[in-house]
mmCIF file of C-alpha atoms in Angstrom:
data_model
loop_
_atom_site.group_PDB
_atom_site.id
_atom_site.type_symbol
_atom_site.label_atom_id
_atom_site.label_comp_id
_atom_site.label_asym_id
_atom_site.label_seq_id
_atom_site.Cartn_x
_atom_site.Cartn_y
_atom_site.Cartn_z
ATOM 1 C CA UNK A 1 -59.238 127.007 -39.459
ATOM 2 C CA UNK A 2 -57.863 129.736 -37.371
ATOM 3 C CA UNK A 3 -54.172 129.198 -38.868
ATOM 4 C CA UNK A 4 -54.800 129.700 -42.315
ATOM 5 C CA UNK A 5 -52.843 132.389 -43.881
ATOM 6 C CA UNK A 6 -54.742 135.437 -45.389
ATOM 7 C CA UNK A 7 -52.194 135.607 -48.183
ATOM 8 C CA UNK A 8 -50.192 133.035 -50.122
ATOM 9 C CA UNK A 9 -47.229 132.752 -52.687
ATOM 10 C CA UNK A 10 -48.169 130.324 -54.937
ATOM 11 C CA UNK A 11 -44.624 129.672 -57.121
ATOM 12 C CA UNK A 12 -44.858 128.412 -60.697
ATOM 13 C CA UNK A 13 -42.137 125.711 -61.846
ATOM 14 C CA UNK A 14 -44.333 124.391 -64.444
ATOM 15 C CA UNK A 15 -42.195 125.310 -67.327
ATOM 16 C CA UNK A 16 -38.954 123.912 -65.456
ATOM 17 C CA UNK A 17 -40.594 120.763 -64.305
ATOM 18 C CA UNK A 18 -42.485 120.435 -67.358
ATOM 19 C CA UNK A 19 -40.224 120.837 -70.259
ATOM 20 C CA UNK A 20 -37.188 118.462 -68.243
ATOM 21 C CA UNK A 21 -39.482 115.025 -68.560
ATOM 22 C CA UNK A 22 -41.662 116.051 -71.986
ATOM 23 C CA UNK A 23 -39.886 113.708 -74.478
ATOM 24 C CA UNK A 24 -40.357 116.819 -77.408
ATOM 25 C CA UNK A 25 -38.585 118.157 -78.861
ATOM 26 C CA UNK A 26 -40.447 121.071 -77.893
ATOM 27 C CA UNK A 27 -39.400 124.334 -80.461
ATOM 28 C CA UNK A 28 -37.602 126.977 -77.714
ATOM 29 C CA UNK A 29 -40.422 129.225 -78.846
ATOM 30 C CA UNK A 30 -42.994 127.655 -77.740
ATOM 31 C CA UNK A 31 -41.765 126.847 -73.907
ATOM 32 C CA UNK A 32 -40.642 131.064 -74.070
ATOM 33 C CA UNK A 33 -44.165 131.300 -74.975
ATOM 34 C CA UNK A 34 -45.771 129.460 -71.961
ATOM 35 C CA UNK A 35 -43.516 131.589 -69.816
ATOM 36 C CA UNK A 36 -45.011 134.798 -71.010
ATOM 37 C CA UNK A 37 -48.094 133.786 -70.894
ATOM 38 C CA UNK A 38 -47.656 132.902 -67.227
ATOM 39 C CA UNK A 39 -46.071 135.995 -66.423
ATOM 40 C CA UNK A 40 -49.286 137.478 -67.316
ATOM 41 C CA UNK A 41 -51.535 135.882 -64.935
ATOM 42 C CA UNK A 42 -50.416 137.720 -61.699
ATOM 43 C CA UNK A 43 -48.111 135.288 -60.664
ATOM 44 C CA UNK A 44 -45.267 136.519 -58.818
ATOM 45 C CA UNK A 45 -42.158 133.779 -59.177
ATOM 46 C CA UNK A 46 -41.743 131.625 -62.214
ATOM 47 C CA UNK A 47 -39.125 129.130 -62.372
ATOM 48 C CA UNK A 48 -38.732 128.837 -66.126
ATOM 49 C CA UNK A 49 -35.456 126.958 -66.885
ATOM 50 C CA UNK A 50 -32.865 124.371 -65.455
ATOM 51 C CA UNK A 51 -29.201 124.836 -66.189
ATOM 52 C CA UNK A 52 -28.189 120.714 -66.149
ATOM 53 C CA UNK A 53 -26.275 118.654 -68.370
ATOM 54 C CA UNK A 54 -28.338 118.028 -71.636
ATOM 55 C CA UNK A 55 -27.115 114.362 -71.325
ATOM 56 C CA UNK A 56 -29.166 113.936 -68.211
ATOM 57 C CA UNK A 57 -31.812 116.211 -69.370
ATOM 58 C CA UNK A 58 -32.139 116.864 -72.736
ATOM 59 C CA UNK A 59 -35.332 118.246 -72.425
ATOM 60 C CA UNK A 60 -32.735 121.809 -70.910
ATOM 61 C CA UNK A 61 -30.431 121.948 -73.735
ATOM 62 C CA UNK A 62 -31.889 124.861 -75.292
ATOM 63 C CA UNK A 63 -32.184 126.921 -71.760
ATOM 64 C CA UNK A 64 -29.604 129.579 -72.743
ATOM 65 C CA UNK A 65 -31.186 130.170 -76.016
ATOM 66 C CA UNK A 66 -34.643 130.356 -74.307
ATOM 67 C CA UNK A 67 -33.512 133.012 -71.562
ATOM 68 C CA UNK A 68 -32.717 134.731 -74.033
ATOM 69 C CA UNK A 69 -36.114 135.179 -75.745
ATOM 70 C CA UNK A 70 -38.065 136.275 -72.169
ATOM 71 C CA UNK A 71 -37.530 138.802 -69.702
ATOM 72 C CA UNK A 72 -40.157 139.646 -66.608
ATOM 73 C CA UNK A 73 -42.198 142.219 -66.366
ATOM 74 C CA UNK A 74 -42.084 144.137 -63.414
ATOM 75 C CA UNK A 75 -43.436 142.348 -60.302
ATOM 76 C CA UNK A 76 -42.505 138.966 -61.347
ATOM 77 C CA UNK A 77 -39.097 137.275 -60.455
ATOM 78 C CA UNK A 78 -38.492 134.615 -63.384
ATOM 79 C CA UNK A 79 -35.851 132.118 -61.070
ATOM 80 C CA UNK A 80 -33.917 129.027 -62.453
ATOM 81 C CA UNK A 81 -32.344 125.680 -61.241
ATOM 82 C CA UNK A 82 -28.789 124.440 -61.087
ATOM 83 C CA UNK A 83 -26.798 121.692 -58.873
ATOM 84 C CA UNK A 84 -23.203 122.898 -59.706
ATOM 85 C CA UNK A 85 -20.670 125.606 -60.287
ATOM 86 C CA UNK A 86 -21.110 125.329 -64.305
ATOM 87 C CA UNK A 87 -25.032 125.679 -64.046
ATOM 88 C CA UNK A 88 -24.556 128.506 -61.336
ATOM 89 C CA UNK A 89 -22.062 130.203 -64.051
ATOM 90 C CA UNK A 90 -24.669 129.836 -66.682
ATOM 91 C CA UNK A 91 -27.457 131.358 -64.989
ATOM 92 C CA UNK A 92 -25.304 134.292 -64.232
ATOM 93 C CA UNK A 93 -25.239 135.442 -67.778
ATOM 94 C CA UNK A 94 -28.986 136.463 -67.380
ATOM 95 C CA UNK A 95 -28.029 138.151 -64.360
ATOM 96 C CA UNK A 96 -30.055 140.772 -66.012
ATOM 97 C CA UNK A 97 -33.759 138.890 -66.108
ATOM 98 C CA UNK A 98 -32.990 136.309 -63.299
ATOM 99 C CA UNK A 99 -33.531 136.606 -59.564
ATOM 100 C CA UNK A 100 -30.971 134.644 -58.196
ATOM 101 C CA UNK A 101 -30.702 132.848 -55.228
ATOM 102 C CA UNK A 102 -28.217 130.431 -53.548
ATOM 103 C CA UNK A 103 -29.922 127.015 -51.720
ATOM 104 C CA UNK A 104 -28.223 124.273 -49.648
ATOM 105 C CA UNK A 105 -30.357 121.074 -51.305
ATOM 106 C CA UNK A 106 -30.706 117.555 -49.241
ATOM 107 C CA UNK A 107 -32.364 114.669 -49.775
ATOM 108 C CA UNK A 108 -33.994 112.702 -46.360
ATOM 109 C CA UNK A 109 -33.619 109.564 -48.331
ATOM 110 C CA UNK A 110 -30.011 108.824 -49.011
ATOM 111 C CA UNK A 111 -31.083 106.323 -51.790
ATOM 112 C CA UNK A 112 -32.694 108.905 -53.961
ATOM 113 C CA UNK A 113 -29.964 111.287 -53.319
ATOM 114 C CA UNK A 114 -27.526 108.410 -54.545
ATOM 115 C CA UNK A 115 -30.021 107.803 -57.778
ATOM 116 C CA UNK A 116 -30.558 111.804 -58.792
ATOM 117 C CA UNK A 117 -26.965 112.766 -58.143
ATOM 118 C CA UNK A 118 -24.809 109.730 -57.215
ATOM 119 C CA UNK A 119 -23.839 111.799 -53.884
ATOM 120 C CA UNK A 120 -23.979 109.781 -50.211
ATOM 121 C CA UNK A 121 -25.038 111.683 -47.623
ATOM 122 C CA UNK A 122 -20.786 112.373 -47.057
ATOM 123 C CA UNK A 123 -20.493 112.996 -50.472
ATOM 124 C CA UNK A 124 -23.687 115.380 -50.613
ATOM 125 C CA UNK A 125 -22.117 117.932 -47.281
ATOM 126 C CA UNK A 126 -18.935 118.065 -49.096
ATOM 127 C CA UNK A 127 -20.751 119.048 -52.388
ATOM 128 C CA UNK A 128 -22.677 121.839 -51.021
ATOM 129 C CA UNK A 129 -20.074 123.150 -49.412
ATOM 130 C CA UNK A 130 -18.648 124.195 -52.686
ATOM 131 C CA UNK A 131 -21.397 125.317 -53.833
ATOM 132 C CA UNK A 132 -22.388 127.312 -51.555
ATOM 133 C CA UNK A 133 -18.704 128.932 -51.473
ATOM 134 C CA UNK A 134 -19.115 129.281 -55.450
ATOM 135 C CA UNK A 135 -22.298 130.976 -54.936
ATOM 136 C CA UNK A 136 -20.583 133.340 -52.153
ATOM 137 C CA UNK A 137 -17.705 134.324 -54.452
ATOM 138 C CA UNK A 138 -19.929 135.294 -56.807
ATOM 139 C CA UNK A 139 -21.939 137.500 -55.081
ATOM 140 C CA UNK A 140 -25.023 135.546 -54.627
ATOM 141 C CA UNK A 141 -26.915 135.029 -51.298
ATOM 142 C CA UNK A 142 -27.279 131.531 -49.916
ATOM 143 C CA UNK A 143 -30.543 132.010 -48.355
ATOM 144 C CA UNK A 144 -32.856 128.726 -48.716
ATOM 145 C CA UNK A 145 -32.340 124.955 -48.319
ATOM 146 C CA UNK A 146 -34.529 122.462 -49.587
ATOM 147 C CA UNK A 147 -34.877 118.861 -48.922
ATOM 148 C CA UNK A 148 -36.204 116.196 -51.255
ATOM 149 C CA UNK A 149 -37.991 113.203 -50.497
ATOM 150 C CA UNK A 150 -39.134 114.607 -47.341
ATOM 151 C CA UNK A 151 -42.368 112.238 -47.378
ATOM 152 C CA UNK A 152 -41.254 109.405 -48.586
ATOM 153 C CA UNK A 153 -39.066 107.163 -51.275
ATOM 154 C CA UNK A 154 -39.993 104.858 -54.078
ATOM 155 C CA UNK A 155 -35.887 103.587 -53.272
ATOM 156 C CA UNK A 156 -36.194 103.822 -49.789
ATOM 157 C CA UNK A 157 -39.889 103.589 -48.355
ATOM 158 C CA UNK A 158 -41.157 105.564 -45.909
ATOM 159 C CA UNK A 159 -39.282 108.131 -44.874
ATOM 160 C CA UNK A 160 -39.624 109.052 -40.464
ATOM 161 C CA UNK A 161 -39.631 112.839 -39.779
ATOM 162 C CA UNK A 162 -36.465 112.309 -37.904
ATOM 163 C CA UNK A 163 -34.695 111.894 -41.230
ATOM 164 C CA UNK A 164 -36.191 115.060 -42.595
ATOM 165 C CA UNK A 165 -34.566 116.347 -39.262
ATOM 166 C CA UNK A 166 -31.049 114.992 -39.963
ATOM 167 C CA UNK A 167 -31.184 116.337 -43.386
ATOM 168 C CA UNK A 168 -32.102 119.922 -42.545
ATOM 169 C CA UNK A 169 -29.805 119.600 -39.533
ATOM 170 C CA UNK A 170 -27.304 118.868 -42.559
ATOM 171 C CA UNK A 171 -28.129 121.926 -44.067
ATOM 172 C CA UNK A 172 -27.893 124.526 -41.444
ATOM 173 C CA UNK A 173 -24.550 122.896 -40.424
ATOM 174 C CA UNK A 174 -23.375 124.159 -44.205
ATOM 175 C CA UNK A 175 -24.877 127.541 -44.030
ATOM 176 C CA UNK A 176 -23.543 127.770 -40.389
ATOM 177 C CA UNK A 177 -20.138 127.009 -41.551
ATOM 178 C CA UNK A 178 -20.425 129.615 -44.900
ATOM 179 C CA UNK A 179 -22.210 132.593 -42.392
ATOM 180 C CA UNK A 180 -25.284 132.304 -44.289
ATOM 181 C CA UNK A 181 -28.517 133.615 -43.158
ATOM 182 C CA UNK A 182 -31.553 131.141 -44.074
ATOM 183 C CA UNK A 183 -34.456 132.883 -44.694
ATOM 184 C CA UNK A 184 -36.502 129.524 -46.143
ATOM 185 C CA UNK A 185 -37.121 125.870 -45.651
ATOM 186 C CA UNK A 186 -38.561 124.022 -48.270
ATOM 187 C CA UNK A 187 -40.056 120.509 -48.102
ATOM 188 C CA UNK A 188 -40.726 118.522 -51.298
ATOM 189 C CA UNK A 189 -42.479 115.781 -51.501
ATOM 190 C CA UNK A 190 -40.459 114.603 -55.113
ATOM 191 C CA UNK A 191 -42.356 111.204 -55.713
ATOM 192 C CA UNK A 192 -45.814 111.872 -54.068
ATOM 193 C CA UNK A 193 -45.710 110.107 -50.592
ATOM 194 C CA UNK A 194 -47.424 112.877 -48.691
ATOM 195 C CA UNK A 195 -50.411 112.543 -46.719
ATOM 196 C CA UNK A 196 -52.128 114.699 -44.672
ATOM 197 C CA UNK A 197 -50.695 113.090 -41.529
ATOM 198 C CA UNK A 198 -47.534 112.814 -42.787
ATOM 199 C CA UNK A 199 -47.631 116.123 -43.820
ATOM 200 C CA UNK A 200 -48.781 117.122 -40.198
ATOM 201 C CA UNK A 201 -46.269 115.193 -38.589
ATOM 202 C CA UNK A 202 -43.100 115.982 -40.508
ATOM 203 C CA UNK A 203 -43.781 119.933 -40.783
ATOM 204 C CA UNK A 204 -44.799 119.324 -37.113
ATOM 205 C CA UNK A 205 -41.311 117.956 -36.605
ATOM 206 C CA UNK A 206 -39.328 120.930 -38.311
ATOM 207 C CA UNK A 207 -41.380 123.638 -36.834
ATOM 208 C CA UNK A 208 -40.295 122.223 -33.409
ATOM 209 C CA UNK A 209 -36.844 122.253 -33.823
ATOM 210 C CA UNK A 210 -36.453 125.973 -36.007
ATOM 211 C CA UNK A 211 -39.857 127.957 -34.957
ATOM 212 C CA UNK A 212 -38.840 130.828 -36.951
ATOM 213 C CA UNK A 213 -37.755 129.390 -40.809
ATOM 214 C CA UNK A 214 -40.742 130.571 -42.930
ATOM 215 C CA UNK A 215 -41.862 127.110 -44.510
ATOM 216 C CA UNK A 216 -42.555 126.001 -47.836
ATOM 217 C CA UNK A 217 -44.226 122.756 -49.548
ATOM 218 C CA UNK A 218 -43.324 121.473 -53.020
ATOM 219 C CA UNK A 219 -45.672 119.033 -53.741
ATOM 220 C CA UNK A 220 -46.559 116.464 -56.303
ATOM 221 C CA UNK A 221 -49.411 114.578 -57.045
ATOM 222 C CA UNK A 222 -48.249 111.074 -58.012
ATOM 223 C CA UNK A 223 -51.122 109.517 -55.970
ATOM 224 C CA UNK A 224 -54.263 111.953 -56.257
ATOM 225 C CA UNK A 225 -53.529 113.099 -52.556
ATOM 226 C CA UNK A 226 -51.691 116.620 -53.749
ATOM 227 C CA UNK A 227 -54.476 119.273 -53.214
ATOM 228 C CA UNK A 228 -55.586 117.381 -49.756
ATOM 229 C CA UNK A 229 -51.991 117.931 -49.039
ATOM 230 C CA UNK A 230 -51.899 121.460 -49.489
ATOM 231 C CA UNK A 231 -54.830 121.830 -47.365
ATOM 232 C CA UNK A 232 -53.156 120.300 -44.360
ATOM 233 C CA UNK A 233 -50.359 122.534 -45.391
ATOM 234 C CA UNK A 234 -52.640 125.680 -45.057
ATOM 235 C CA UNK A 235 -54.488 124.876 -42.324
ATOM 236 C CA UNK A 236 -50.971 124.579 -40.113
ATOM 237 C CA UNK A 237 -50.075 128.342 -41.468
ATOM 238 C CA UNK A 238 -47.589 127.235 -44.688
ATOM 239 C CA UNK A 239 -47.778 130.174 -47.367
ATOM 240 C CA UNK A 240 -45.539 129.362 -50.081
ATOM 241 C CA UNK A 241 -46.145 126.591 -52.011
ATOM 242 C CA UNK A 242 -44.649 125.470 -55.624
ATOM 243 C CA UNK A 243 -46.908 123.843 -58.196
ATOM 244 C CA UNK A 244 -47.416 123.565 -61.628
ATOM 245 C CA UNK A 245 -49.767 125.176 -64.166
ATOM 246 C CA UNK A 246 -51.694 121.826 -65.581
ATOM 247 C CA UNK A 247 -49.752 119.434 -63.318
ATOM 248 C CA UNK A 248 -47.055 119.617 -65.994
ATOM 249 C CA UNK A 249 -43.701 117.843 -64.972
ATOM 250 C CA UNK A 250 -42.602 114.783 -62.824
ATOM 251 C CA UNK A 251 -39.186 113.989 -61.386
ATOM 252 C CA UNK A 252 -37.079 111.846 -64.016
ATOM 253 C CA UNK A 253 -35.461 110.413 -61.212
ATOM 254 C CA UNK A 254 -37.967 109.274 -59.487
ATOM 255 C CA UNK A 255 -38.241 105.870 -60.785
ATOM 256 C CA UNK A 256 -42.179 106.283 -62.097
ATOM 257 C CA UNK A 257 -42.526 106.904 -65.702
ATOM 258 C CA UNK A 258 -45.764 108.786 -66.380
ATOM 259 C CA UNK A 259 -46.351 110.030 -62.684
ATOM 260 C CA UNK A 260 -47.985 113.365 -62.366
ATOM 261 C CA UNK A 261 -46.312 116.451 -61.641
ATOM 262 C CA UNK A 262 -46.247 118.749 -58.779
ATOM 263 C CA UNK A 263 -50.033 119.683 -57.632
ATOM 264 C CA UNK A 264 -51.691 122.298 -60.068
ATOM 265 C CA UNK A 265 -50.930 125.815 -59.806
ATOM 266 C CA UNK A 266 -54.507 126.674 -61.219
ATOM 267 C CA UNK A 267 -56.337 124.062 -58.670
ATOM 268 C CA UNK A 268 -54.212 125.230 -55.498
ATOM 269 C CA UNK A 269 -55.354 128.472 -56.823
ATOM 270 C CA UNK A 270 -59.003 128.330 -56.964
ATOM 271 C CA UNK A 271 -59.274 126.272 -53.195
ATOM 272 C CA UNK A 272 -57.282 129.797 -51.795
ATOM 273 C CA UNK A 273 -59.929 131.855 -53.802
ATOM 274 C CA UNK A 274 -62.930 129.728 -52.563
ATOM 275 C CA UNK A 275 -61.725 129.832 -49.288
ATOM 276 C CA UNK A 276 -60.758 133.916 -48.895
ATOM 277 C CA UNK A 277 -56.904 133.514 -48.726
ATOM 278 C CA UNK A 278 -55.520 135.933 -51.396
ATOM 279 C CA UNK A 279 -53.096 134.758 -54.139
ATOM 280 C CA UNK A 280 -53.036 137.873 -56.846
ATOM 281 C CA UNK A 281 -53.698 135.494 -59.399
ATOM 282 C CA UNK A 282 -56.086 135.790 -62.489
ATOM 283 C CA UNK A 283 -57.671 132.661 -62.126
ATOM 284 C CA UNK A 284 -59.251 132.367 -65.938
ATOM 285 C CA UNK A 285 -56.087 133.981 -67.624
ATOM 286 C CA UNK A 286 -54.483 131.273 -65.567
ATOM 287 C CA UNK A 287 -56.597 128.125 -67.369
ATOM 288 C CA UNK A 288 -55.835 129.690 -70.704
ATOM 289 C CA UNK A 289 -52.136 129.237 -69.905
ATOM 290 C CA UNK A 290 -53.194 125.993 -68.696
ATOM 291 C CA UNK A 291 -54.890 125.226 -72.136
ATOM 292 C CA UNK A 292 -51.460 126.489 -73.949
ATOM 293 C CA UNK A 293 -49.263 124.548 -72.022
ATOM 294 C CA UNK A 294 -51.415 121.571 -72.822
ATOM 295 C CA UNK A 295 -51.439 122.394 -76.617
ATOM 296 C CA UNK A 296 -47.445 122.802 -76.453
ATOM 297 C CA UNK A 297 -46.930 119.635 -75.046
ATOM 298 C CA UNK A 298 -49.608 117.843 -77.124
ATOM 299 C CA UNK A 299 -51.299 115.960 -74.450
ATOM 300 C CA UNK A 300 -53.936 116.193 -71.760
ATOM 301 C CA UNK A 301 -52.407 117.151 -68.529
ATOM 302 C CA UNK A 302 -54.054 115.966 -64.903
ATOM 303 C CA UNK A 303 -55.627 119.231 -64.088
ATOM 304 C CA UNK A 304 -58.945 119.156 -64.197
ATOM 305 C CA UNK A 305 -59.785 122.504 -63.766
ATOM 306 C CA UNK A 306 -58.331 122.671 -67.313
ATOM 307 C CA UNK A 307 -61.646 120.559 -67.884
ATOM 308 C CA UNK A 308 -64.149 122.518 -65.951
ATOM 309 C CA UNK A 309 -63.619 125.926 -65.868
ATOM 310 C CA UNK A 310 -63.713 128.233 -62.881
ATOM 311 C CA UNK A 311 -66.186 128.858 -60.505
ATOM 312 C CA UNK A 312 -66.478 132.635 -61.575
ATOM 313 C CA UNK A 313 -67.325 132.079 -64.835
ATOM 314 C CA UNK A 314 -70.124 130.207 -63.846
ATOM 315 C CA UNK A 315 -71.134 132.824 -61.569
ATOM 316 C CA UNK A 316 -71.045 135.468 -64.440
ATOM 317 C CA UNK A 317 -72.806 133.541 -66.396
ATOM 318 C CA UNK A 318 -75.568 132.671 -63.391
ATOM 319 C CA UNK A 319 -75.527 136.493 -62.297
#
């Protein structure tokens, strides 16, 4: 227990990974609504929007017009996505009320890579070299990579730490190449092969071969594993972690209809609390934005601390 961090950044995506797999419509309102509310909780990063092509995800279509109806308050850093030049030049119009960030993305499996972007691995190195030159001439920082799949595949199967290796390896070559700094690794496990072990093993790997790149977990939890995930995350000193509030979300691309989202912001939450690492977060303002999000997409969602309630109100109530 002696490497748990005393703090951690717990990063919402929930209305980004939410709103891109939702079949909706869902009215613009209503997903600028779940951001506020979420700004309001004492998170400090949201990632509220994607700027993709509305043929692939229609669910995005509307994410100019919804930037336009939020803005952070001070403290939080409201981020976005993109995979291109266009979606780069998009988010740059909200210059303003985004913090924006370049990131060299891989996948370790070459077959989801092929099936979310139609890129080889080739194909993929050439890519982000231009982005991460667009990004550069534009004044933006290339300062994170992330690889997906870094667990395993539903295209590929298991997927050895040596891969997560090459693709990283991929990644500094880039940023070498450009002159950018990388501040950030981050490891997502997209379709919810993680383990414990496997997490052990594969951030084992990495943190042998670049001891000093602050880590980061994105993970999902397709198979009921996600919170026992973070744990082994935590307990081998990982403080940043993305989830979602609810367990809202799932990767379209993933080849699993109906899988759950990425581990729940309010669950990873309330394990820090209970154990004494520090988040900043308002735990029961958090459920109620859990409850909203719930009532915008008109279903249950996974999380069920949505269900029970937090500890502390039941120690108000006992007190």
């Amino acid at each position: 227990m002696s490497d748990l961090p005393r703090t951690v950044e717990i990063r919402e995506e929930g209305p980004r990974e939410g709103f891109q797999i939702e079949p909706g419509p869902i009215p613009t309102e209503r997903k600028a609504a779940l951001v506020n509310a979420l700004a309001a909780t004492g998170l400090k990063q949201i990632q509220v929007c994607s700027f993709v092509s509305p043929k692939l995800v229609p669910g995005w279509a509307d994410a100019d017009a919804m930037m336009a109806m939020v803005s952070p308050p001070p403290g939080v850093a409201f981020t976005a996505l993109w995979f291109n030049a266009q979606g780069l030049n998009r988010a740059l119009a909200f210059r303003d009320r985004l913090t924006i960030y370049g990131s060299i993305s891989f996948a370790a499996s070459e077959a989801f890579q092929k099936k979310n972007l139609n890129r080889d691995r080739a194909g993929q190195i050439e890519a982000q070299r231009a982005l991460t030159k667009a990004h550069q001439e534009a004044g933006v920082a290339v300062t994170r990579i992330g690889i997906q799949a870094a667990f395993g595949c539903n295209y590929m199967g298991d997927v050895p730490p040596e891969l997560v290796v090459r693709a990283v390896q991929d990644a500094y070559d880039v940023a070498r190449d450009a002159g950018a700094t990388i501040t950030e690794l981050m490891l997502a496990d997209t379709m919810g092969w993680a383990t414990p072990l496997r997490i052990e093993r594969t951030v084992g790997a990495v943190r042998a071969r670049w001891p000093d790149v602050a880590l980061s977990l994105h993970l999902h939890d397709t198979r009921g594993l996600g919170i026992a995930n973070a744990m082994a995350g935590l307990r081998m000193g990982v403080a940043k972690f993305d989830t979602t509030v609810g367990g809202l979300g799932g990767c379209p691309f993933a080849g699993q209809p109906g899988a759950p989202g990425n581990i729940c912001t309010e669950e990873l939450a309330l394990l820090c609390g209970e154990m004494g690492i520090e988040t900043g977060i308002d735990l029961d303002a958090l459920i109620e934005a859990g409850h909203l999000a719930e009532d915008i997409v008109g279903h249950r969602l996974p999380s069920e601390l949505l269900r029970s309630g937090s500890l502390d109100a039941f120690r108000r109530k006992a007190a």
